[in-house]
Coordinates of C-alpha atoms in Angstrom, one line a residue:
M1 CA 16.7 1.7 -30.7
P2 CA 16.2 5.3 -29.3
R3 CA 18.8 6.7 -27.0
M4 CA 17.5 8.2 -23.7
T5 CA 18.3 8.7 -20.1
G6 CA 17.4 6.1 -17.4
K7 CA 14.9 8.5 -15.9
R8 CA 13.0 8.8 -19.1
A9 CA 13.1 5.1 -19.7
L10 CA 11.6 4.6 -16.3
L11 CA 8.6 6.8 -17.1
E12 CA 8.2 5.4 -20.6
M13 CA 8.0 1.9 -19.0
L14 CA 5.4 3.1 -16.5
R15 CA 3.4 4.6 -19.3
A16 CA 3.7 1.3 -21.3
E17 CA 2.6 -0.7 -18.2
G18 CA -0.6 1.4 -17.9
V19 CA 0.4 3.2 -14.7
R20 CA -1.8 6.2 -13.9
Y21 CA -0.7 7.1 -10.3
I22 CA 2.7 7.3 -8.6
F23 CA 2.2 7.1 -4.8
G24 CA 5.1 8.7 -3.0
N25 CA 7.1 11.2 -1.0
P26 CA 10.2 12.4 -2.9
G27 CA 13.6 13.4 -1.7
T28 CA 16.8 14.6 -3.3
S29 CA 17.7 11.1 -4.5
E30 CA 14.4 11.1 -6.5
G31 CA 15.1 14.5 -8.1
A32 CA 15.9 13.0 -11.5
I33 CA 12.5 11.3 -11.5
M34 CA 10.6 14.4 -10.4
D35 CA 12.4 16.4 -13.1
A36 CA 11.4 13.9 -15.8
L37 CA 7.8 13.9 -14.6
E38 CA 7.4 17.4 -15.9
D39 CA 7.2 16.0 -19.4
Y40 CA 4.7 13.2 -18.4
P41 CA 1.4 14.9 -17.4
D42 CA -0.4 11.6 -17.8
L43 CA 1.5 10.1 -14.8
H44 CA -0.1 11.6 -11.7
Y45 CA 2.1 11.9 -8.7
V46 CA 0.0 11.5 -5.5
L47 CA 2.0 13.3 -2.8
V48 CA 1.8 12.0 0.7
T49 CA 3.6 13.5 3.7
Q50 CA 4.1 10.2 5.5
E51 CA 5.3 7.1 3.6
G52 CA 2.8 4.7 5.3
A53 CA -0.1 6.6 3.6
A54 CA 1.6 5.9 0.2
M55 CA 1.9 2.2 0.9
G56 CA -1.7 1.9 2.1
A57 CA -3.0 3.7 -0.9
A58 CA -0.9 1.6 -3.3
D59 CA -2.0 -1.6 -1.5
A60 CA -5.7 -0.9 -1.8
Y61 CA -5.4 0.5 -5.4
A62 CA -3.7 -2.6 -6.6
R63 CA -6.2 -4.9 -4.9
A64 CA -9.2 -3.0 -6.2
T65 CA -7.9 -2.8 -9.8
G66 CA -6.2 -6.2 -10.0
R67 CA -3.1 -4.5 -11.4
P68 CA 0.3 -3.7 -9.9
S69 CA 0.5 -0.3 -8.4
F70 CA 3.6 1.9 -8.3
V71 CA 5.3 3.5 -5.2
N72 CA 8.3 5.8 -5.1
L73 CA 10.0 6.5 -1.7
H74 CA 13.1 8.4 -0.7
I75 CA 16.4 6.5 -0.3
E76 CA 16.8 4.5 3.0
T77 CA 15.0 7.0 5.2
G78 CA 11.7 7.1 3.4
L79 CA 12.0 3.4 2.5
A80 CA 12.3 2.5 6.2
N81 CA 9.1 4.4 7.0
G82 CA 7.3 2.3 4.4
I83 CA 8.5 -1.1 5.5
S84 CA 5.8 -1.8 8.1
L85 CA 3.1 -1.6 5.5
L86 CA 5.3 -3.3 2.9
N87 CA 5.1 -6.2 5.4
N88 CA 1.3 -6.1 5.0
A89 CA 1.5 -6.2 1.3
A90 CA 3.9 -9.1 1.4
A91 CA 1.7 -11.0 3.8
G92 CA -1.4 -10.4 1.7
G93 CA 0.3 -10.9 -1.7
T94 CA -0.5 -7.5 -3.0
P95 CA 1.0 -6.8 -6.5
L96 CA 2.9 -3.6 -6.2
V97 CA 6.2 -2.2 -7.4
L98 CA 8.1 -0.2 -4.8
T99 CA 11.1 2.0 -5.8
A100 CA 13.6 4.4 -4.3
G101 CA 16.5 6.5 -5.5
N102 CA 20.0 6.0 -4.2
K103 CA 23.3 7.7 -4.3
D104 CA 25.6 7.4 -7.3
M105 CA 27.4 4.1 -7.6
R106 CA 30.7 6.0 -7.4
K107 CA 29.9 6.9 -3.7
L108 CA 31.2 3.6 -2.4
V109 CA 33.9 5.2 -0.2
E110 CA 31.6 7.8 1.3
G111 CA 29.0 5.0 1.9
R112 CA 25.9 3.8 0.3
T113 CA 23.0 1.8 1.8
P114 CA 22.2 -1.4 -0.1
L115 CA 18.5 -0.6 -0.4
A116 CA 17.6 -3.9 -2.1
E117 CA 18.9 -5.7 1.0
M118 CA 16.7 -3.6 3.3
V119 CA 13.5 -4.9 1.8
R120 CA 14.5 -8.4 0.5
L121 CA 12.6 -10.2 3.3
F122 CA 9.3 -8.5 2.3
T123 CA 9.5 -8.8 -1.5
K124 CA 9.3 -11.4 -4.2
W125 CA 12.2 -9.8 -6.1
S126 CA 14.5 -7.0 -5.1
V127 CA 17.3 -5.4 -7.1
E128 CA 19.4 -2.2 -7.4
L129 CA 20.2 -0.8 -10.8
T130 CA 23.7 0.5 -11.6
H131 CA 23.5 1.4 -15.3
P132 CA 20.8 3.2 -17.3
E133 CA 20.5 0.4 -19.9
Q134 CA 19.2 -1.9 -17.1
V135 CA 16.1 0.2 -16.4
P136 CA 13.5 -1.1 -19.0
A137 CA 14.1 -4.8 -18.5
A138 CA 14.3 -4.4 -14.7
V139 CA 11.0 -2.4 -14.5
R140 CA 9.4 -4.9 -16.8
R141 CA 10.5 -7.8 -14.6
A142 CA 9.4 -6.0 -11.5
F143 CA 5.8 -5.6 -12.8
N144 CA 5.8 -9.2 -14.1
E145 CA 7.0 -10.7 -10.8
A146 CA 4.4 -8.6 -8.9
R147 CA 1.4 -9.8 -10.9
T148 CA 2.4 -13.5 -11.3
P149 CA 0.8 -15.8 -8.8
P150 CA 1.5 -16.0 -6.0
T151 CA 1.4 -12.2 -6.4
G152 CA 3.4 -9.9 -4.2
P153 CA 5.5 -6.7 -3.9
T154 CA 8.7 -6.2 -5.7
F155 CA 11.4 -3.5 -5.3
V156 CA 13.8 -1.6 -7.6
A157 CA 16.4 0.8 -6.4
F158 CA 17.9 3.3 -8.9
S159 CA 21.4 4.6 -8.4
A160 CA 21.7 8.2 -9.4
N161 CA 23.9 7.3 -12.4
S162 CA 21.3 4.8 -13.6
L163 CA 18.7 7.6 -13.8
D164 CA 20.9 10.4 -15.3
G165 CA 23.0 8.3 -17.6
E166 CA 22.1 7.6 -21.2
A167 CA 21.9 4.5 -23.3
E168 CA 20.0 2.9 -26.2
M169 CA 16.7 1.7 -24.8
Q170 CA 14.0 -0.7 -25.9
I171 CA 10.6 0.1 -24.3
V172 CA 8.6 -3.1 -24.3
P173 CA 5.8 -3.7 -21.8
N174 CA 4.7 -7.0 -20.4
S175 CA 2.2 -8.8 -22.6
P176 CA -1.2 -9.9 -21.1
G177 CA -0.6 -12.9 -18.8
H178 CA -2.6 -16.0 -18.4
Y179 CA -1.9 -17.4 -15.0
R180 CA -4.7 -19.8 -14.1
L181 CA -2.7 -22.9 -13.0
A182 CA -4.8 -26.0 -13.4
P183 CA -4.5 -28.7 -10.8
D184 CA -3.1 -32.2 -11.2
P185 CA -6.2 -34.4 -12.1
E186 CA -5.0 -37.1 -9.6
A187 CA -5.0 -34.5 -6.8
V188 CA -8.5 -33.4 -7.7
R189 CA -9.7 -37.1 -7.7
R190 CA -8.1 -37.8 -4.3
A191 CA -9.5 -34.6 -2.8
A192 CA -13.0 -35.4 -4.1
D193 CA -12.7 -38.9 -2.6
V194 CA -11.7 -37.6 0.8
L195 CA -14.2 -34.8 1.0
G196 CA -17.1 -36.8 -0.6
A197 CA -16.8 -39.5 2.0
A198 CA -16.6 -37.2 5.0
S199 CA -19.5 -37.0 7.5
R200 CA -18.4 -33.8 9.1
P201 CA -16.5 -31.7 6.5
V202 CA -15.5 -28.1 7.2
M203 CA -14.4 -25.5 4.6
L204 CA -11.8 -22.8 5.3
V205 CA -11.3 -19.8 2.9
A206 CA -8.8 -17.0 2.7
D207 CA -8.0 -14.1 0.5
R208 CA -6.7 -15.8 -2.6
V209 CA -10.3 -17.1 -3.2
A210 CA -11.3 -13.5 -3.8
Q211 CA -8.1 -12.6 -5.7
S212 CA -8.8 -15.4 -8.2
G213 CA -12.5 -14.5 -8.5
A214 CA -13.5 -17.9 -7.0
A215 CA -16.3 -17.0 -4.6
A216 CA -19.0 -18.6 -6.8
E217 CA -17.0 -21.8 -7.1
A218 CA -16.4 -21.8 -3.4
V219 CA -20.1 -21.6 -2.8
R220 CA -20.7 -24.5 -5.2
V221 CA -18.3 -26.8 -3.4
A222 CA -19.6 -25.9 0.0
E223 CA -23.2 -26.6 -1.1
L224 CA -22.3 -29.9 -2.6
L225 CA -20.6 -30.9 0.7
G226 CA -23.2 -29.3 3.0
A227 CA -20.1 -28.0 4.9
P228 CA -20.0 -25.0 7.2
V229 CA -17.6 -22.3 5.9
H230 CA -15.2 -20.3 8.0
S231 CA -12.8 -17.6 6.8
T232 CA -9.4 -17.4 8.4
L233 CA -8.9 -14.2 6.5
Y234 CA -11.7 -12.0 5.3
S235 CA -10.1 -8.9 4.0
E236 CA -12.0 -9.4 0.7
M237 CA -15.2 -11.1 -0.2
N238 CA -14.1 -14.7 -0.2
F239 CA -17.5 -16.1 0.5
P240 CA -20.9 -14.3 0.7
S241 CA -21.2 -13.3 4.3
R242 CA -25.0 -13.8 4.4
H243 CA -24.9 -17.3 2.8
P244 CA -26.5 -19.8 5.2
L245 CA -23.4 -22.0 5.2
Y246 CA -21.1 -19.1 6.2
R247 CA -20.3 -19.3 9.9
G248 CA -18.0 -16.2 10.0
P249 CA -14.4 -15.5 10.7
L250 CA -12.3 -18.1 12.6
R251 CA -9.3 -16.9 14.7
W252 CA -6.7 -19.3 13.4
G253 CA -4.5 -20.7 16.2
F254 CA -6.6 -19.3 19.0
P255 CA -8.5 -21.7 21.4
D256 CA -11.9 -20.8 20.0
G257 CA -10.7 -21.4 16.5
R258 CA -9.4 -24.8 17.3
A259 CA -12.7 -25.6 19.1
A260 CA -14.7 -24.8 15.9
L261 CA -12.7 -27.5 14.1
A262 CA -12.6 -30.1 16.8
D263 CA -15.3 -32.3 15.4
A264 CA -14.3 -32.1 11.7
D265 CA -13.3 -35.4 10.0
A266 CA -12.2 -33.6 6.8
V267 CA -11.2 -30.0 6.1
L268 CA -10.9 -28.3 2.8
A269 CA -8.7 -25.2 3.1
V270 CA -8.5 -22.8 0.1
G271 CA -5.9 -20.1 -0.2
N272 CA -3.4 -18.9 2.4
T273 CA -5.6 -20.1 5.2
F274 CA -3.1 -21.1 7.8
A275 CA -1.7 -17.6 8.4
G276 CA -2.1 -15.1 11.2
Y277 CA -1.5 -15.1 14.9
F278 CA -0.6 -18.4 16.6
F279 CA -0.9 -17.8 20.3
F280 CA 1.7 -20.0 21.9
P281 CA 0.9 -23.4 20.4
D282 CA 2.9 -26.5 21.1
E283 CA 5.7 -26.5 18.6
G284 CA 4.8 -28.8 15.7
A285 CA 1.3 -29.4 17.0
S286 CA -1.6 -29.4 14.5
S287 CA -4.6 -27.2 15.0
F288 CA -6.8 -30.1 13.8
A289 CA -8.0 -33.0 15.9
E290 CA -6.2 -36.3 15.4
G291 CA -7.6 -38.2 12.4
T292 CA -8.8 -35.1 10.5
A293 CA -8.1 -35.3 6.8
V294 CA -6.8 -32.1 5.4
V295 CA -7.1 -31.0 1.7
H296 CA -5.3 -27.7 1.0
M297 CA -5.6 -25.9 -2.3
D298 CA -3.6 -22.8 -3.1
A299 CA -1.8 -21.2 -6.0
S300 CA 1.4 -21.0 -3.9
A301 CA 3.2 -24.3 -3.6
T302 CA 5.0 -22.9 -0.6
E303 CA 1.8 -22.6 1.4
V304 CA 0.5 -26.1 0.8
G305 CA 1.7 -28.3 3.6
K306 CA 3.9 -25.5 5.1
S307 CA 2.5 -25.5 8.6
E308 CA -0.3 -28.1 8.8
P309 CA 0.1 -31.8 7.9
T310 CA -1.7 -32.1 4.6
D311 CA -3.3 -35.3 3.2
V312 CA -4.0 -34.0 -0.3
G313 CA -2.2 -30.9 -1.6
V314 CA -3.7 -29.3 -4.6
I315 CA -1.5 -26.6 -6.2
A316 CA -3.9 -24.6 -8.4
D317 CA -5.5 -21.3 -9.1
P318 CA -8.5 -21.5 -6.7
R319 CA -11.1 -20.7 -9.2
T320 CA -9.9 -23.4 -11.6
G321 CA -9.2 -25.9 -8.9
L322 CA -12.6 -25.4 -7.1
A323 CA -14.5 -25.7 -10.4
Q324 CA -12.8 -29.0 -11.2
L325 CA -13.3 -30.2 -7.6
A326 CA -17.0 -29.4 -7.8
D327 CA -17.3 -31.3 -11.1
A328 CA -15.5 -34.3 -9.5
L329 CA -17.8 -34.2 -6.4
E330 CA -20.9 -34.1 -8.6
A331 CA -19.7 -37.0 -10.6
G332 CA -18.5 -39.1 -7.7
M333 CA -20.8 -38.6 -4.8
S334 CA -23.3 -41.3 -4.1
G335 CA -27.0 -40.7 -3.6
S336 CA -26.6 -41.4 0.2
A337 CA -23.7 -39.0 0.3
R338 CA -25.8 -36.3 -1.4
E339 CA -28.6 -36.8 1.0
A340 CA -26.3 -36.6 4.0
A341 CA -24.9 -33.3 2.6
R342 CA -28.4 -31.9 2.3
G343 CA -29.0 -32.8 5.9
R344 CA -25.8 -31.2 7.0
A345 CA -26.6 -28.0 5.1
E346 CA -30.0 -27.7 6.8
T347 CA -28.3 -28.1 10.2
V348 CA -25.6 -25.5 9.4
A349 CA -28.3 -23.1 8.1
A350 CA -30.2 -23.4 11.3
E351 CA -27.1 -22.8 13.4
T352 CA -26.3 -19.8 11.2
A353 CA -29.8 -18.4 11.7
A354 CA -29.5 -18.8 15.4
A355 CA -26.2 -17.0 15.5
R356 CA -27.7 -14.2 13.5
A357 CA -30.6 -13.9 15.9
A358 CA -28.1 -13.9 18.8
W359 CA -26.2 -11.0 17.1
E360 CA -29.4 -9.0 16.6
R361 CA -30.3 -9.5 20.3
R362 CA -26.8 -8.2 21.3
V363 CA -27.3 -5.2 19.1
A364 CA -30.7 -4.5 20.7
E365 CA -29.4 -5.0 24.2
R366 CA -26.6 -2.5 23.7
W367 CA -28.7 -0.1 21.6
E368 CA -29.0 2.7 24.1
G369 CA -25.6 2.5 25.6
R370 CA -23.4 5.5 26.1
P371 CA -20.7 5.7 24.8
M372 CA -22.4 4.0 21.9
S373 CA -21.6 0.3 21.3
P374 CA -19.6 -0.7 18.3
E375 CA -22.7 -2.7 17.2
R376 CA -24.9 0.4 17.3
M377 CA -22.3 2.5 15.4
M378 CA -22.1 0.0 12.6
A379 CA -25.8 -0.6 12.4
E380 CA -26.1 3.2 11.8
V381 CA -23.4 3.1 9.2
A382 CA -25.0 0.1 7.4
A383 CA -28.3 1.9 7.3
A384 CA -26.8 5.0 5.8
I385 CA -24.5 3.8 3.0
P386 CA -25.6 3.2 -0.6
D387 CA -25.7 -0.4 -1.9
D388 CA -22.7 0.1 -4.2
T389 CA -20.4 1.4 -1.4
V390 CA -16.9 0.1 -1.2
I391 CA -15.9 -0.6 2.4
V392 CA -12.3 -0.2 3.5
D393 CA -12.0 -2.1 6.8
D394 CA -9.2 -1.1 9.1
S395 CA -11.5 -1.3 12.2
V396 CA -9.3 -3.7 14.1
T397 CA -11.3 -4.9 17.1
T398 CA -14.5 -3.4 15.8
R399 CA -14.4 -5.7 12.8
A400 CA -16.9 -8.2 14.2
A401 CA -19.4 -5.3 14.4
V402 CA -18.6 -4.3 10.8
T403 CA -19.2 -7.9 9.4
G404 CA -22.2 -8.3 11.6
A405 CA -23.9 -5.1 10.3
I406 CA -22.9 -5.1 6.7
G407 CA -23.5 -8.1 4.3
F408 CA -20.7 -8.6 1.8
E409 CA -22.1 -10.4 -1.2
R410 CA -20.2 -9.0 -4.2
P411 CA -16.6 -9.0 -5.3
G412 CA -14.8 -5.7 -4.7
Q413 CA -17.2 -4.7 -1.9
V414 CA -14.7 -4.8 0.9
F415 CA -11.0 -4.5 1.3
G416 CA -9.4 -5.0 4.7
E417 CA -6.1 -4.7 6.4
R418 CA -3.9 -7.8 6.4
G419 CA -0.5 -8.5 7.8
G420 CA -0.7 -7.0 11.2
A421 CA 0.8 -3.5 10.9
I422 CA -1.6 -0.8 11.8
G423 CA -1.7 2.5 9.8
W424 CA -3.1 1.0 6.6
G425 CA -6.6 2.4 6.5
I426 CA -6.1 6.1 5.9
G427 CA -4.0 5.6 2.7
A428 CA -6.1 2.6 1.7
G429 CA -9.3 4.6 1.6
M430 CA -7.7 6.9 -1.0
G431 CA -6.3 4.0 -3.0
A432 CA -9.7 2.4 -3.1
K433 CA -11.4 5.6 -4.2
L434 CA -8.9 6.3 -7.0
A435 CA -9.6 2.8 -8.2
N436 CA -13.4 3.3 -7.9
P437 CA -14.0 6.9 -8.8
D438 CA -17.7 6.3 -9.5
R439 CA -18.5 4.5 -6.3
P440 CA -18.8 5.8 -2.7
V441 CA -15.9 4.7 -0.5
V442 CA -16.3 4.5 3.3
A443 CA -13.1 3.7 5.3
I444 CA -13.7 2.4 8.8
V445 CA -10.6 3.0 10.8
G446 CA -9.6 2.4 14.4
D447 CA -8.3 5.5 16.2
G448 CA -4.9 4.0 17.0
S449 CA -4.4 2.9 13.4
A450 CA -5.6 6.3 12.1
M451 CA -3.0 8.1 14.2
M452 CA -0.2 6.1 12.6
T453 CA -0.8 7.8 9.2
V454 CA -3.0 10.7 10.1
Q455 CA -0.9 12.8 7.7
G456 CA -2.9 11.1 4.9
F457 CA -5.8 13.6 5.6
Y458 CA -3.6 16.2 4.0
T459 CA -3.3 14.2 0.8
A460 CA -7.0 13.6 0.7
A461 CA -7.5 17.4 1.0
I462 CA -5.0 18.6 -1.7
E463 CA -6.0 15.8 -4.1
N464 CA -9.7 16.1 -3.2
I465 CA -10.2 12.4 -2.9
P466 CA -13.7 12.1 -1.5
V467 CA -13.3 9.3 1.0
V468 CA -15.6 9.2 4.1
Y469 CA -13.5 8.2 7.0
V470 CA -15.4 6.8 10.0
I471 CA -13.1 6.6 13.0
C472 CA -13.8 4.0 15.7
N473 CA -12.6 6.1 18.6
N474 CA -12.5 3.9 21.7
E475 CA -9.6 5.9 23.2
S476 CA -7.3 2.9 23.4
Y477 CA -5.3 0.3 21.6
R478 CA -8.1 -2.1 22.4
V479 CA -6.6 -5.0 20.3
L480 CA -3.6 -5.0 22.8
K481 CA -6.0 -5.4 25.7
V482 CA -7.8 -8.2 24.0
N483 CA -4.5 -10.0 23.3
M484 CA -3.2 -9.3 26.8
D485 CA -6.2 -11.1 28.2
V486 CA -5.4 -14.1 25.9
Y487 CA -1.8 -14.0 27.1
K488 CA -2.8 -13.9 30.7
Q489 CA -5.1 -16.9 30.3
L490 CA -2.9 -19.1 28.1
V491 CA 0.6 -18.3 29.3
V492 CA 0.2 -16.9 32.8
G493 CA -2.7 -19.2 33.7
Q494 CA -4.9 -16.4 35.0
D495 CA -8.6 -17.0 34.7
P496 CA -10.3 -14.5 34.7
P497 CA -7.4 -12.4 33.5
K498 CA -6.4 -9.3 35.4
S499 CA -4.2 -6.5 33.9
R500 CA -3.4 -2.9 34.3
Y501 CA -3.1 -2.6 30.5
I502 CA 0.0 -0.4 30.7
A503 CA 0.4 1.9 27.6
M504 CA -2.8 0.6 26.1
D505 CA -5.1 3.6 26.8
F506 CA -5.0 7.1 25.5
P507 CA -5.3 9.4 28.6
Q508 CA -5.8 12.3 26.3
R509 CA -8.2 11.3 23.6
L510 CA -7.0 11.5 20.0
D511 CA -8.9 14.3 18.3
L512 CA -9.0 12.9 14.8
A513 CA -11.7 15.3 13.8
G514 CA -9.6 18.3 14.9
M515 CA -6.6 17.0 13.1
A516 CA -8.6 16.5 9.9
N517 CA -9.9 20.1 10.1
A518 CA -6.3 21.4 10.6
M519 CA -5.3 19.7 7.3
G520 CA -8.3 20.9 5.2
V521 CA -10.7 18.0 5.6
R522 CA -14.0 18.5 7.3
G523 CA -14.0 16.6 10.6
V524 CA -16.8 16.2 13.1
R525 CA -16.9 14.5 16.5
I526 CA -19.9 12.3 17.0
E527 CA -21.2 11.0 20.3
D528 CA -24.9 10.7 19.4
P529 CA -25.5 7.6 17.2
E530 CA -28.4 9.3 15.5
R531 CA -26.0 11.8 13.9
I532 CA -24.1 9.1 12.0
G533 CA -26.5 8.6 9.2
P534 CA -27.1 12.3 8.4
E535 CA -23.4 13.0 8.6
I536 CA -22.5 10.2 6.2
G537 CA -25.2 11.5 3.8
R538 CA -23.8 15.0 4.0
A539 CA -20.2 13.8 3.4
L540 CA -21.2 11.7 0.4
D541 CA -23.2 14.6 -1.1
S542 CA -20.3 17.1 -0.7
G543 CA -17.9 15.3 -3.1
R544 CA -15.2 16.1 -0.6
P545 CA -13.3 14.0 1.9
A546 CA -14.7 13.9 5.4
V547 CA -13.8 12.5 8.8
L548 CA -16.5 11.3 11.3
D549 CA -14.8 10.8 14.6
V550 CA -17.2 8.5 16.4
V551 CA -16.9 7.9 20.1
I552 CA -17.6 4.3 21.0
D553 CA -17.4 2.0 24.0
G554 CA -14.0 0.4 24.3
S555 CA -14.7 -1.9 27.3
L556 CA -13.8 -5.5 27.0

């Protein structure tokens, strides 16, 4: 075996694992890595000036490529800055490998921060290396843990002596994995029996449907059942958004979400569906009506039955499990059951068409408003973007306008924030573009979220990553106002709710266009909706990053 330093072994392992980009902000504790990088021109270090931008970029890059991304931050200080968006990666199951340098192991008396402990709650596997010979195996395991379902982030800390010390090393990458877990046949049979006999079935989908490439299988099952489909998470294309059975996002745990499920006698939930905000539910109370049969399918055994009483748990890769469930339904449904499913499908399609017409009426009613409505803004964006555009959605409370205006029908067409920490979208736009160099990328970002990682504009400029950022500038943390109204209604008992919305408005507007210009990215402030289309076209034609700071109505 060849003898080499730990820092060289790290970079050899990154090369062996197919890594192209290192997203990071270095410090002195990463000096050994930066020194070794001088001999590895094929490993491109993407410099960010705020760690959240690195985490957002790595998150979107991993999701868009389907491969673990690599992040390197600086000891406890930089690592702490990245933890908020590490939370998002953990919540969404993003496969990424996060690393940081640390002091020499001999600095025990002076004091060392146990970095692996800092992030253990937000990672699948977390470790600190103390000797150079540990580097290849630990890096290999970190990548393997990250990409193995249920996927998620991992963390490796490198003590200074593990990077600068020498040892005999064996550089062996992970072999291609085959991770499609097939379901227990008995579980499939029972699920088919429950769902096939239901008279009012409902289907819930979440992001692991998209991650496993199961959208077509989800459509097949929904059509066999004639079931309306709701997404509890739609940060990727889990179900075609213009399909007549798709009834849109459902706010899990909110009163309106519960109301949408009140009449269901059977629910098929696929993926990590029972996640998100629960607004003050009774402890232990189910979100389903009494007597509703629940079938939950997910690759994560931890998720199945975790928070909702589950009649049939199906632990399986969603694509494999849904395909087998569809086969079982086709084989087992009676003629009368099939006829009933067709009738349900016609009813749901009519309801979907009526909802779409209501949406279009709302757009028309608010078309001439000033400041422009979110619906008008997104109608203009939808009309301007090419068909192959990748949408990065960090629009927060403008999300309903995004999904209303843009139809998502293809895998890889949309990537949205998940996990609750804002600040994701600026970095995510760059990660999505690096993963899709031949497709236009438009990142739709709320003004409050953009401000969290506005330093990312500098990275877009120096790396010339041609993302078009469309800022939803409503001069407020509007999401907090929305949730304050819910709190006032559900907890305080105030109907209609009344609030002063303390610390939720921006008395001096955030000039995102001005900040972009200061960092070398062309920024324009837009108040006239008719300027949106031409400015998007100009930005896409330029081959440079751009920021369109769009002023919209933020009223509730």
